[in-house]
Amino acid sequence: GAVVSQHPSRVICKSGTSVKIECRSLDFQATTMFWYRQFPKQSLMLMATSNEGSKATYEQGVEKDKFLINHASLTLSTLTVTSAHPEDSSFYICSGGLGNYGYTFGSGTRLTVV
Amino acid sequence: AQSVTQLDSHVSVSEGTPVLLRCNYSSSYSPSLFWYVQHPNKGLQLLLKYTSAATLVKGINGFEAEFKKSETSFHLTKPSAHMSDAAEYFCVVIISYNTDKLIFGTGTRLQVFP
């Protein structure tokens, strides 16, 4: 079945630095990828929709200059958290769209900003 | 507008007893509905999906769900709980066929006691 590989699984960074999270679709072409953020014991919040070859669409309230999304190829989408601060610490998950057939999620990235 | 409500934030069962996780949806047209499971610090795994075919949907690990249009429900069941079923479960609806965005329920944490 469709697999989305997400890296890194965990990252700790200093406040003010930037962190890049990668999601790769391994056996399908993901023209669309979704990026979510999940706070402890809460549901997933959609941050943005990433479309191959075009600008990402951000949800209301999500800072596009802080969360940079690049979808340069059909198999790779990246999320860069720029100038990270402790409040950006969270669990970030990507998913590749397979429409009504169900979405495949990456294994998630636990970001801790110290 | 599409939405999904998970009626229980926590469900506790004994191993070997039935599981019922409740989900109600709101949709202006025939929805696509999914159940996903998330183990701690992991991504999401698709359990099953309903896409306007058979109303009783069988998924992985012995789970099944029944789509009831008259009750706008899509409850998840399993005849006999296993310790490994302890996890967070999300009911999800597709927001729009044009954008393929997902709307997540708030999640139900399933505890299984020996």
Tab-separated table of C-alpha atoms in Angstrom:
chain	number	residue	atom	x	y	z
A	1	GLY	CA	0.000	0.000	0.000
A	2	ALA	CA	0.867	3.675	-0.146
A	3	VAL	CA	3.573	4.724	2.278
A	4	VAL	CA	4.626	8.168	3.417
A	5	SER	CA	8.040	8.370	5.023
A	6	GLN	CA	8.534	11.256	7.442
A	7	HIS	CA	11.864	12.373	8.906
A	8	PRO	CA	13.107	13.093	11.449
A	9	SER	CA	10.940	11.345	14.003
A	10	ARG	CA	12.291	13.498	16.813
A	11	VAL	CA	14.239	16.732	16.834
A	12	ILE	CA	15.403	19.047	19.575
A	13	CYS	CA	16.563	22.489	18.560
A	14	LYS	CA	17.572	25.713	20.184
A	15	SER	CA	15.248	28.666	20.184
A	16	GLY	CA	15.824	30.865	17.146
A	17	THR	CA	17.046	28.118	14.844
A	18	SER	CA	15.175	26.551	11.932
A	19	VAL	CA	14.120	22.955	11.524
A	20	LYS	CA	13.193	21.119	8.335
A	21	ILE	CA	10.820	18.158	8.293
A	22	GLU	CA	10.598	15.970	5.200
A	23	CYS	CA	7.810	13.800	3.907
A	24	ARG	CA	8.303	11.450	0.996
A	25	SER	CA	5.697	9.384	-0.773
A	26	LEU	CA	7.462	6.103	-1.448
A	27	ASP	CA	5.208	4.273	-3.883
A	28	PHE	CA	2.783	6.840	-5.194
A	29	GLN	CA	2.855	10.346	-6.556
A	30	ALA	CA	1.503	12.850	-4.090
A	31	THR	CA	0.332	15.895	-5.978
A	32	THR	CA	-1.143	17.071	-2.703
A	33	MET	CA	0.196	16.713	0.800
A	34	PHE	CA	-1.329	17.957	4.007
A	35	TRP	CA	0.559	19.164	7.060
A	36	TYR	CA	-0.965	18.852	10.518
A	37	ARG	CA	-0.022	19.900	13.988
A	38	GLN	CA	-1.100	17.998	17.055
A	39	PHE	CA	-0.941	19.330	20.585
A	40	PRO	CA	-0.759	16.875	23.498
A	41	LYS	CA	-3.948	14.886	23.932
A	42	GLN	CA	-5.671	16.841	21.193
A	43	SER	CA	-6.819	16.184	17.686
A	44	LEU	CA	-4.969	17.066	14.507
A	45	MET	CA	-5.142	20.623	13.253
A	46	LEU	CA	-4.655	21.166	9.549
A	47	MET	CA	-1.940	23.746	9.001
A	48	ALA	CA	-1.619	23.842	5.247
A	49	THR	CA	-2.184	22.071	1.977
A	50	SER	CA	0.892	21.574	-0.133
A	51	ASN	CA	0.503	21.298	-3.897
A	52	GLU	CA	3.303	20.142	-6.153
A	53	GLY	CA	4.769	22.982	-8.144
A	54	SER	CA	2.688	25.739	-6.580
A	55	LYS	CA	2.381	27.695	-3.382
A	56	ALA	CA	0.933	26.079	-0.333
A	57	THR	CA	-2.480	27.038	0.964
A	58	TYR	CA	-2.434	27.897	4.646
A	59	GLU	CA	-5.289	27.613	7.079
A	60	GLN	CA	-6.498	30.655	8.911
A	61	GLY	CA	-4.250	31.602	11.795
A	62	VAL	CA	-1.191	29.719	10.533
A	63	GLU	CA	1.812	31.963	9.883
A	64	LYS	CA	3.104	31.152	6.423
A	65	ASP	CA	6.382	32.969	7.054
A	66	LYS	CA	7.049	30.819	10.100
A	67	PHE	CA	5.977	27.509	8.583
A	68	LEU	CA	7.525	27.348	5.136
A	69	ILE	CA	6.245	24.587	2.908
A	70	ASN	CA	7.914	23.414	-0.256
A	71	HIS	CA	6.551	20.751	-2.594
A	72	ALA	CA	9.102	20.711	-5.362
A	73	SER	CA	8.439	17.211	-6.641
A	74	LEU	CA	5.651	14.649	-6.739
A	75	THR	CA	7.327	12.635	-3.997
A	76	LEU	CA	8.713	15.202	-1.593
A	77	SER	CA	7.158	17.898	0.566
A	78	THR	CA	9.023	19.756	3.302
A	79	LEU	CA	7.945	21.864	6.240
A	80	THR	CA	10.491	24.287	7.691
A	81	VAL	CA	9.810	25.834	11.065
A	82	THR	CA	11.753	29.075	10.951
A	83	SER	CA	13.131	30.857	13.997
A	84	ALA	CA	11.578	28.257	16.230
A	85	HIS	CA	10.384	29.133	19.707
A	86	PRO	CA	9.256	26.924	22.583
A	87	GLU	CA	5.608	27.483	21.669
A	88	ASP	CA	6.311	25.777	18.325
A	89	SER	CA	7.058	22.553	20.169
A	90	SER	CA	4.520	20.055	18.973
A	91	PHE	CA	3.904	16.884	17.008
A	92	TYR	CA	3.834	17.508	13.252
A	93	ILE	CA	2.324	14.988	10.841
A	94	CYS	CA	2.077	14.963	7.062
A	95	SER	CA	-0.267	12.968	4.879
A	96	GLY	CA	-0.430	12.097	1.234
A	97	GLY	CA	-3.780	12.453	-0.450
A	98	LEU	CA	-5.452	9.451	-1.964
A	99	GLY	CA	-8.845	11.079	-1.906
A	100	ASN	CA	-11.795	8.885	-1.054
A	101	TYR	CA	-9.559	5.846	-0.799
A	102	GLY	CA	-8.045	7.107	2.412
A	103	TYR	CA	-5.015	9.114	3.273
A	104	THR	CA	-1.642	7.793	4.267
A	105	PHE	CA	0.026	9.524	7.168
A	106	GLY	CA	3.664	9.881	8.007
A	107	SER	CA	4.865	8.629	11.368
A	108	GLY	CA	5.105	12.153	12.731
A	109	THR	CA	7.874	14.421	14.020
A	110	ARG	CA	8.145	15.403	17.652
A	111	LEU	CA	9.685	18.876	17.732
A	112	THR	CA	11.029	20.227	20.997
A	113	VAL	CA	12.385	23.759	21.075
A	114	VAL	CA	14.558	24.566	24.071
B	1	ALA	CA	-20.683	22.462	6.439
B	2	GLN	CA	-19.127	19.126	7.244
B	3	SER	CA	-18.251	18.193	10.819
B	4	VAL	CA	-17.699	15.138	12.938
B	5	THR	CA	-18.356	14.605	16.640
B	6	GLN	CA	-16.852	11.887	18.767
B	7	LEU	CA	-19.124	11.534	21.715
B	8	ASP	CA	-16.654	10.020	24.175
B	9	SER	CA	-13.202	11.357	24.962
B	10	HIS	CA	-12.309	8.204	26.916
B	11	VAL	CA	-13.562	4.638	26.760
B	12	SER	CA	-12.378	1.881	29.079
B	13	VAL	CA	-13.060	-1.805	28.522
B	14	SER	CA	-11.774	-5.097	29.815
B	15	GLU	CA	-9.803	-7.356	27.532
B	16	GLY	CA	-12.126	-9.713	25.682
B	17	THR	CA	-15.192	-7.472	25.949
B	18	PRO	CA	-16.802	-5.515	23.084
B	19	VAL	CA	-15.641	-2.069	22.018
B	20	LEU	CA	-17.923	0.747	20.884
B	21	LEU	CA	-16.510	4.118	19.855
B	22	ARG	CA	-19.174	6.575	18.787
B	23	CYS	CA	-19.048	9.074	15.952
B	24	ASN	CA	-21.718	11.330	14.488
B	25	TYR	CA	-21.245	13.407	11.381
B	26	SER	CA	-22.817	16.385	9.719
B	27	SER	CA	-22.586	16.749	5.967
B	28	SER	CA	-24.509	18.544	3.272
B	29	TYR	CA	-24.023	15.636	0.902
B	30	SER	CA	-23.063	11.985	1.005
B	31	PRO	CA	-19.831	11.952	2.995
B	32	SER	CA	-16.706	9.869	2.926
B	33	LEU	CA	-15.876	8.735	6.448
B	34	PHE	CA	-12.816	7.131	7.960
B	35	TRP	CA	-11.570	5.762	11.236
B	36	TYR	CA	-7.887	6.132	12.056
B	37	VAL	CA	-5.909	4.809	15.010
B	38	GLN	CA	-2.894	6.496	16.569
B	39	HIS	CA	-0.541	4.856	19.021
B	40	PRO	CA	1.563	7.133	21.270
B	41	ASN	CA	4.038	9.282	19.348
B	42	LYS	CA	3.131	7.563	16.113
B	43	GLY	CA	1.425	8.581	12.911
B	44	LEU	CA	-2.081	7.576	12.008
B	45	GLN	CA	-3.097	4.240	10.581
B	46	LEU	CA	-6.249	3.777	8.529
B	47	LEU	CA	-8.618	1.280	10.132
B	48	LEU	CA	-11.451	1.460	7.640
B	49	LYS	CA	-13.291	3.745	5.262
B	50	TYR	CA	-16.808	4.342	3.996
B	51	THR	CA	-17.211	5.781	0.508
B	52	SER	CA	-20.872	5.172	-0.390
B	53	ALA	CA	-20.547	1.466	-1.030
B	54	ALA	CA	-21.613	-1.127	1.568
B	55	THR	CA	-22.880	0.483	4.756
B	56	LEU	CA	-21.191	-2.106	6.965
B	57	VAL	CA	-17.481	-1.641	6.561
B	58	LYS	CA	-14.924	-4.126	7.786
B	59	GLY	CA	-11.463	-2.919	8.617
B	60	ILE	CA	-8.209	-4.208	9.952
B	61	ASN	CA	-7.620	-5.886	13.306
B	62	GLY	CA	-11.231	-7.031	13.619
B	63	PHE	CA	-12.768	-3.557	13.643
B	64	GLU	CA	-15.876	-2.653	11.728
B	65	ALA	CA	-18.186	0.337	11.415
B	66	GLU	CA	-21.704	0.827	10.166
B	67	PHE	CA	-22.811	3.889	8.257
B	68	LYS	CA	-26.336	4.857	9.326
B	69	LYS	CA	-27.644	7.768	7.319
B	70	SER	CA	-30.858	8.055	9.341
B	71	GLU	CA	-28.832	8.498	12.524
B	72	THR	CA	-25.898	10.329	10.865
B	73	SER	CA	-23.625	7.936	12.686
B	74	PHE	CA	-20.530	5.906	11.900
B	75	HIS	CA	-19.743	4.053	15.120
B	76	LEU	CA	-16.670	1.836	15.377
B	77	THR	CA	-17.013	-1.585	16.977
B	78	LYS	CA	-14.981	-4.667	17.768
B	79	PRO	CA	-16.402	-7.831	19.307
B	80	SER	CA	-13.489	-8.535	21.613
B	81	ALA	CA	-10.897	-6.015	22.782
B	82	HIS	CA	-7.218	-6.837	22.883
B	83	MET	CA	-4.583	-5.110	24.972
B	84	SER	CA	-2.896	-3.900	21.781
B	85	ASP	CA	-6.047	-1.979	20.845
B	86	ALA	CA	-5.279	0.641	23.485
B	87	ALA	CA	-4.704	3.828	21.495
B	88	GLU	CA	-6.317	7.045	20.299
B	89	TYR	CA	-9.022	6.702	17.660
B	90	PHE	CA	-10.115	9.447	15.279
B	91	CYS	CA	-13.276	9.651	13.222
B	92	VAL	CA	-12.649	11.675	10.072
B	93	VAL	CA	-14.797	13.122	7.280
B	94	ILE	CA	-13.697	14.526	3.960
B	95	ILE	CA	-14.608	18.183	3.816
B	96	SER	CA	-14.955	18.587	0.098
B	97	TYR	CA	-14.406	16.585	-3.023
B	98	ASN	CA	-12.677	19.604	-4.525
B	99	THR	CA	-10.082	20.100	-1.845
B	100	ASP	CA	-9.965	16.679	-0.212
B	101	LYS	CA	-9.409	18.272	3.170
B	102	LEU	CA	-10.081	16.123	6.177
B	103	ILE	CA	-11.953	17.122	9.301
B	104	PHE	CA	-10.917	15.228	12.409
B	105	GLY	CA	-12.999	14.427	15.415
B	106	THR	CA	-11.530	15.248	18.785
B	107	GLY	CA	-10.481	11.662	19.319
B	108	THR	CA	-11.388	8.872	21.726
B	109	ARG	CA	-8.766	7.325	23.945
B	110	LEU	CA	-9.395	3.617	24.368
B	111	GLN	CA	-8.035	1.923	27.458
B	112	VAL	CA	-8.048	-1.841	27.721
B	113	PHE	CA	-7.690	-3.448	31.129
B	114	PRO	CA	-6.515	-7.023	31.647
